[in-house]
PDB file of C-alpha atoms in Angstrom:
ATOM      1  CA  GLN A   1       0.000   0.000   0.000  1.00 81.00           C
ATOM      2  CA  VAL A   2       1.264   3.445  -1.006  1.00 87.00           C
ATOM      3  CA  HIS A   3       0.237   6.448   1.056  1.00 84.00           C
ATOM      4  CA  LEU A   4      -0.664   9.494  -1.012  1.00 93.00           C
ATOM      5  CA  VAL A   5      -0.701  12.995   0.442  1.00 92.00           C
ATOM      6  CA  GLU A   6      -2.798  15.858  -0.923  1.00 94.00           C
ATOM      7  CA  SER A   7      -2.270  19.533  -0.244  1.00 95.00           C
ATOM      8  CA  GLY A   8      -3.455  22.878  -1.549  1.00 96.00           C
ATOM      9  CA  GLY A   9      -7.071  22.897  -0.455  1.00 97.00           C
ATOM     10  CA  GLY A  10      -8.669  25.911   1.127  1.00 97.00           C
ATOM     11  CA  SER A  11     -11.400  28.508   0.854  1.00 98.00           C
ATOM     12  CA  VAL A  12     -11.844  30.725  -2.169  1.00 98.00           C
ATOM     13  CA  GLN A  13     -14.573  32.904  -3.609  1.00 98.00           C
ATOM     14  CA  ALA A  14     -16.393  32.004  -6.808  1.00 98.00           C
ATOM     15  CA  GLY A  15     -14.258  32.662  -9.855  1.00 98.00           C
ATOM     16  CA  GLY A  16     -11.029  32.079  -8.000  1.00 98.00           C
ATOM     17  CA  SER A  17      -8.364  29.432  -8.460  1.00 98.00           C
ATOM     18  CA  LEU A  18      -6.600  26.759  -6.454  1.00 98.00           C
ATOM     19  CA  ARG A  19      -3.945  24.200  -7.274  1.00 98.00           C
ATOM     20  CA  LEU A  20      -4.025  20.861  -5.514  1.00 98.00           C
ATOM     21  CA  SER A  21      -0.925  18.709  -5.249  1.00 98.00           C
ATOM     22  CA  CYS A  22      -0.574  14.988  -4.668  1.00 97.00           C
ATOM     23  CA  SER A  23       2.711  13.393  -3.705  1.00 95.00           C
ATOM     24  CA  VAL A  24       2.995  10.013  -5.422  1.00 94.00           C
ATOM     25  CA  PRO A  25       6.036   7.862  -6.375  1.00 92.00           C
ATOM     26  CA  ILE A  26       5.378   8.083 -10.091  1.00 89.00           C
ATOM     27  CA  ALA A  27       8.654   6.484 -11.193  1.00 88.00           C
ATOM     28  CA  THR A  28       8.134   3.307  -9.184  1.00 90.00           C
ATOM     29  CA  TYR A  29       4.373   3.106  -8.719  1.00 92.00           C
ATOM     30  CA  PRO A  30       2.915  -0.392  -9.385  1.00 92.00           C
ATOM     31  CA  GLY A  31      -0.081   0.894 -11.279  1.00 94.00           C
ATOM     32  CA  ASN A  32      -0.959   2.863 -14.363  1.00 95.00           C
ATOM     33  CA  CYS A  33      -3.208   5.798 -13.468  1.00 96.00           C
ATOM     34  CA  VAL A  34      -3.601   8.655 -11.035  1.00 96.00           C
ATOM     35  CA  ALA A  35      -6.952  10.366 -10.589  1.00 97.00           C
ATOM     36  CA  TRP A  36      -8.676  13.092  -8.648  1.00 98.00           C
ATOM     37  CA  PHE A  37     -12.042  12.373  -7.057  1.00 97.00           C
ATOM     38  CA  ARG A  38     -14.332  14.653  -5.110  1.00 98.00           C
ATOM     39  CA  GLN A  39     -17.191  14.147  -2.693  1.00 97.00           C
ATOM     40  CA  PRO A  40     -19.511  17.070  -1.958  1.00 97.00           C
ATOM     41  CA  PRO A  41     -21.413  17.335   1.334  1.00 91.00           C
ATOM     42  CA  GLY A  42     -24.135  14.688   1.247  1.00 94.00           C
ATOM     43  CA  GLY A  43     -23.128  13.613  -2.247  1.00 96.00           C
ATOM     44  CA  LYS A  44     -21.446  10.708  -3.971  1.00 95.00           C
ATOM     45  CA  ARG A  45     -17.769  10.414  -4.748  1.00 95.00           C
ATOM     46  CA  GLU A  46     -17.100  11.156  -8.399  1.00 94.00           C
ATOM     47  CA  GLN A  47     -14.105  11.250 -10.707  1.00 96.00           C
ATOM     48  CA  VAL A  48     -13.071  14.691 -11.905  1.00 97.00           C
ATOM     49  CA  ALA A  49      -9.865  13.886 -13.786  1.00 97.00           C
ATOM     50  CA  SER A  50      -7.397  11.098 -14.481  1.00 97.00           C
ATOM     51  CA  ILE A  51      -3.998  10.774 -16.090  1.00 96.00           C
ATOM     52  CA  SER A  52      -1.686   8.027 -17.288  1.00 95.00           C
ATOM     53  CA  ILE A  53       1.523   7.621 -15.327  1.00 92.00           C
ATOM     54  CA  HIS A  54       3.297   6.443 -18.460  1.00 88.00           C
ATOM     55  CA  GLY A  55       2.628   9.137 -21.005  1.00 76.00           C
ATOM     56  CA  GLY A  56       0.553  11.897 -19.486  1.00 72.00           C
ATOM     57  CA  THR A  57      -2.680  11.134 -21.354  1.00 84.00           C
ATOM     58  CA  ALA A  58      -5.296  13.052 -19.402  1.00 94.00           C
ATOM     59  CA  TYR A  59      -9.084  13.017 -19.088  1.00 95.00           C
ATOM     60  CA  HIS A  60     -11.460  15.470 -17.461  1.00 96.00           C
ATOM     61  CA  GLY A  61     -15.064  15.088 -16.398  1.00 95.00           C
ATOM     62  CA  ALA A  62     -17.717  17.049 -18.247  1.00 95.00           C
ATOM     63  CA  SER A  63     -18.501  19.245 -15.240  1.00 94.00           C
ATOM     64  CA  VAL A  64     -14.911  20.479 -14.962  1.00 96.00           C
ATOM     65  CA  LYS A  65     -13.609  20.292 -18.529  1.00 94.00           C
ATOM     66  CA  GLY A  66     -12.199  23.632 -19.587  1.00 96.00           C
ATOM     67  CA  ARG A  67     -11.781  24.771 -15.983  1.00 98.00           C
ATOM     68  CA  PHE A  68      -9.680  22.055 -14.319  1.00 98.00           C
ATOM     69  CA  THR A  69      -6.440  20.560 -15.590  1.00 98.00           C
ATOM     70  CA  ILE A  70      -4.671  17.472 -14.296  1.00 97.00           C
ATOM     71  CA  SER A  71      -0.946  17.170 -14.884  1.00 96.00           C
ATOM     72  CA  LEU A  72       2.047  15.308 -13.525  1.00 94.00           C
ATOM     73  CA  ASP A  73       5.660  16.182 -12.867  1.00 93.00           C
ATOM     74  CA  LYS A  74       7.802  13.061 -12.741  1.00 91.00           C
ATOM     75  CA  ALA A  75      10.846  14.928 -11.468  1.00 92.00           C
ATOM     76  CA  LYS A  76       8.890  16.204  -8.459  1.00 94.00           C
ATOM     77  CA  SER A  77       6.871  12.992  -8.006  1.00 94.00           C
ATOM     78  CA  THR A  78       3.750  15.122  -7.961  1.00 95.00           C
ATOM     79  CA  VAL A  79       0.357  15.132  -9.654  1.00 96.00           C
ATOM     80  CA  TYR A  80      -1.501  18.436  -9.794  1.00 97.00           C
ATOM     81  CA  LEU A  81      -5.064  19.564 -10.231  1.00 98.00           C
ATOM     82  CA  GLN A  82      -5.222  23.172 -11.371  1.00 98.00           C
ATOM     83  CA  MET A  83      -8.715  24.503 -10.685  1.00 98.00           C
ATOM     84  CA  ASN A  84      -9.784  27.767 -12.304  1.00 98.00           C
ATOM     85  CA  THR A  85     -13.070  29.691 -12.379  1.00 98.00           C
ATOM     86  CA  LEU A  86     -14.251  27.807  -9.332  1.00 98.00           C
ATOM     87  CA  LYS A  87     -17.963  27.564  -8.645  1.00 97.00           C
ATOM     88  CA  PRO A  88     -19.834  26.941  -5.380  1.00 97.00           C
ATOM     89  CA  GLU A  89     -20.825  23.501  -6.684  1.00 96.00           C
ATOM     90  CA  ASP A  90     -17.131  22.587  -6.769  1.00 98.00           C
ATOM     91  CA  THR A  91     -17.151  22.589  -2.961  1.00 98.00           C
ATOM     92  CA  ALA A  92     -16.127  19.104  -1.884  1.00 98.00           C
ATOM     93  CA  LEU A  93     -13.522  16.961  -0.227  1.00 98.00           C
ATOM     94  CA  TYR A  94     -10.979  16.214  -2.952  1.00 98.00           C
ATOM     95  CA  TYR A  95      -9.062  12.937  -3.016  1.00 97.00           C
ATOM     96  CA  CYS A  96      -6.012  11.839  -4.929  1.00 97.00           C
ATOM     97  CA  ALA A  97      -6.051   8.173  -5.903  1.00 97.00           C
ATOM     98  CA  ALA A  98      -3.749   5.839  -7.793  1.00 97.00           C
ATOM     99  CA  GLY A  99      -4.143   2.364  -9.212  1.00 96.00           C
ATOM    100  CA  VAL A 100      -5.555   0.574 -12.272  1.00 96.00           C
ATOM    101  CA  ARG A 101      -3.565  -2.615 -12.597  1.00 94.00           C
ATOM    102  CA  TYR A 102      -4.307  -3.539 -16.193  1.00 90.00           C
ATOM    103  CA  ILE A 103      -3.791  -1.778 -19.487  1.00 90.00           C
ATOM    104  CA  ASP A 104      -6.740  -3.365 -21.247  1.00 86.00           C
ATOM    105  CA  ARG A 105      -7.616  -0.669 -23.773  1.00 88.00           C
ATOM    106  CA  ASP A 106      -6.144   2.452 -25.330  1.00 87.00           C
ATOM    107  CA  ASP A 107      -7.920   4.834 -22.948  1.00 90.00           C
ATOM    108  CA  PHE A 108      -7.085   2.762 -19.904  1.00 92.00           C
ATOM    109  CA  CYS A 109      -7.347   5.640 -17.408  1.00 95.00           C
ATOM    110  CA  LEU A 110     -10.766   6.816 -18.572  1.00 94.00           C
ATOM    111  CA  ASP A 111     -13.716   6.181 -16.223  1.00 92.00           C
ATOM    112  CA  ARG A 112     -12.255   3.242 -14.331  1.00 93.00           C
ATOM    113  CA  ALA A 113     -14.278   1.781 -11.496  1.00 93.00           C
ATOM    114  CA  LEU A 114     -13.770   3.187  -8.018  1.00 93.00           C
ATOM    115  CA  ASP A 115     -12.356  -0.074  -6.677  1.00 94.00           C
ATOM    116  CA  GLU A 116      -9.674  -0.147  -9.371  1.00 96.00           C
ATOM    117  CA  TYR A 117      -7.941   2.631  -7.466  1.00 96.00           C
ATOM    118  CA  TYR A 118      -6.276   0.956  -4.531  1.00 95.00           C
ATOM    119  CA  ASP A 119      -4.175   3.745  -3.031  1.00 96.00           C
ATOM    120  CA  TRP A 120      -5.793   6.893  -1.683  1.00 96.00           C
ATOM    121  CA  GLY A 121      -4.920  10.116   0.038  1.00 96.00           C
ATOM    122  CA  GLN A 122      -6.687  11.456   3.106  1.00 95.00           C
ATOM    123  CA  GLY A 123      -8.545  14.185   1.235  1.00 96.00           C
ATOM    124  CA  THR A 124      -8.222  17.948   1.160  1.00 97.00           C
ATOM    125  CA  GLN A 125     -11.166  20.300   1.567  1.00 97.00           C
ATOM    126  CA  VAL A 126     -12.056  22.834  -1.112  1.00 98.00           C
ATOM    127  CA  THR A 127     -14.710  25.384  -0.227  1.00 98.00           C
ATOM    128  CA  VAL A 128     -15.988  27.897  -2.769  1.00 98.00           C
ATOM    129  CA  SER A 129     -18.147  30.732  -1.496  1.00 97.00           C
ATOM    130  CA  SER A 130     -20.944  32.237  -3.547  1.00 93.00           C
TER     131      SER A 130
END
């Protein structure tokens, strides 16, 4: 089990920006994908973005596409989630997760099941005021 650590959460007004960071051993990680999930108060956990460890192929959920960007820096062993033009509905606990054992299709990091991610961070709170 690999322990992931998120940072960068906080409170911001609507329209503002935040950048979340996730420390993960990209070079040696025994999996293929890193993803960001979020869980709003009283809501379900959902994927917001994912990226391939191998080549940087990235995917973004429809609700955040054009506003959020996932990226990775192998040299710093860090995955980022840049969040721009934040909205109140973006308020949630954000989790970094890593996993996906099998490369079974070309878009192998797209919309994988929750239980395919087997290493998780503790979560970092993002609160966007109206």
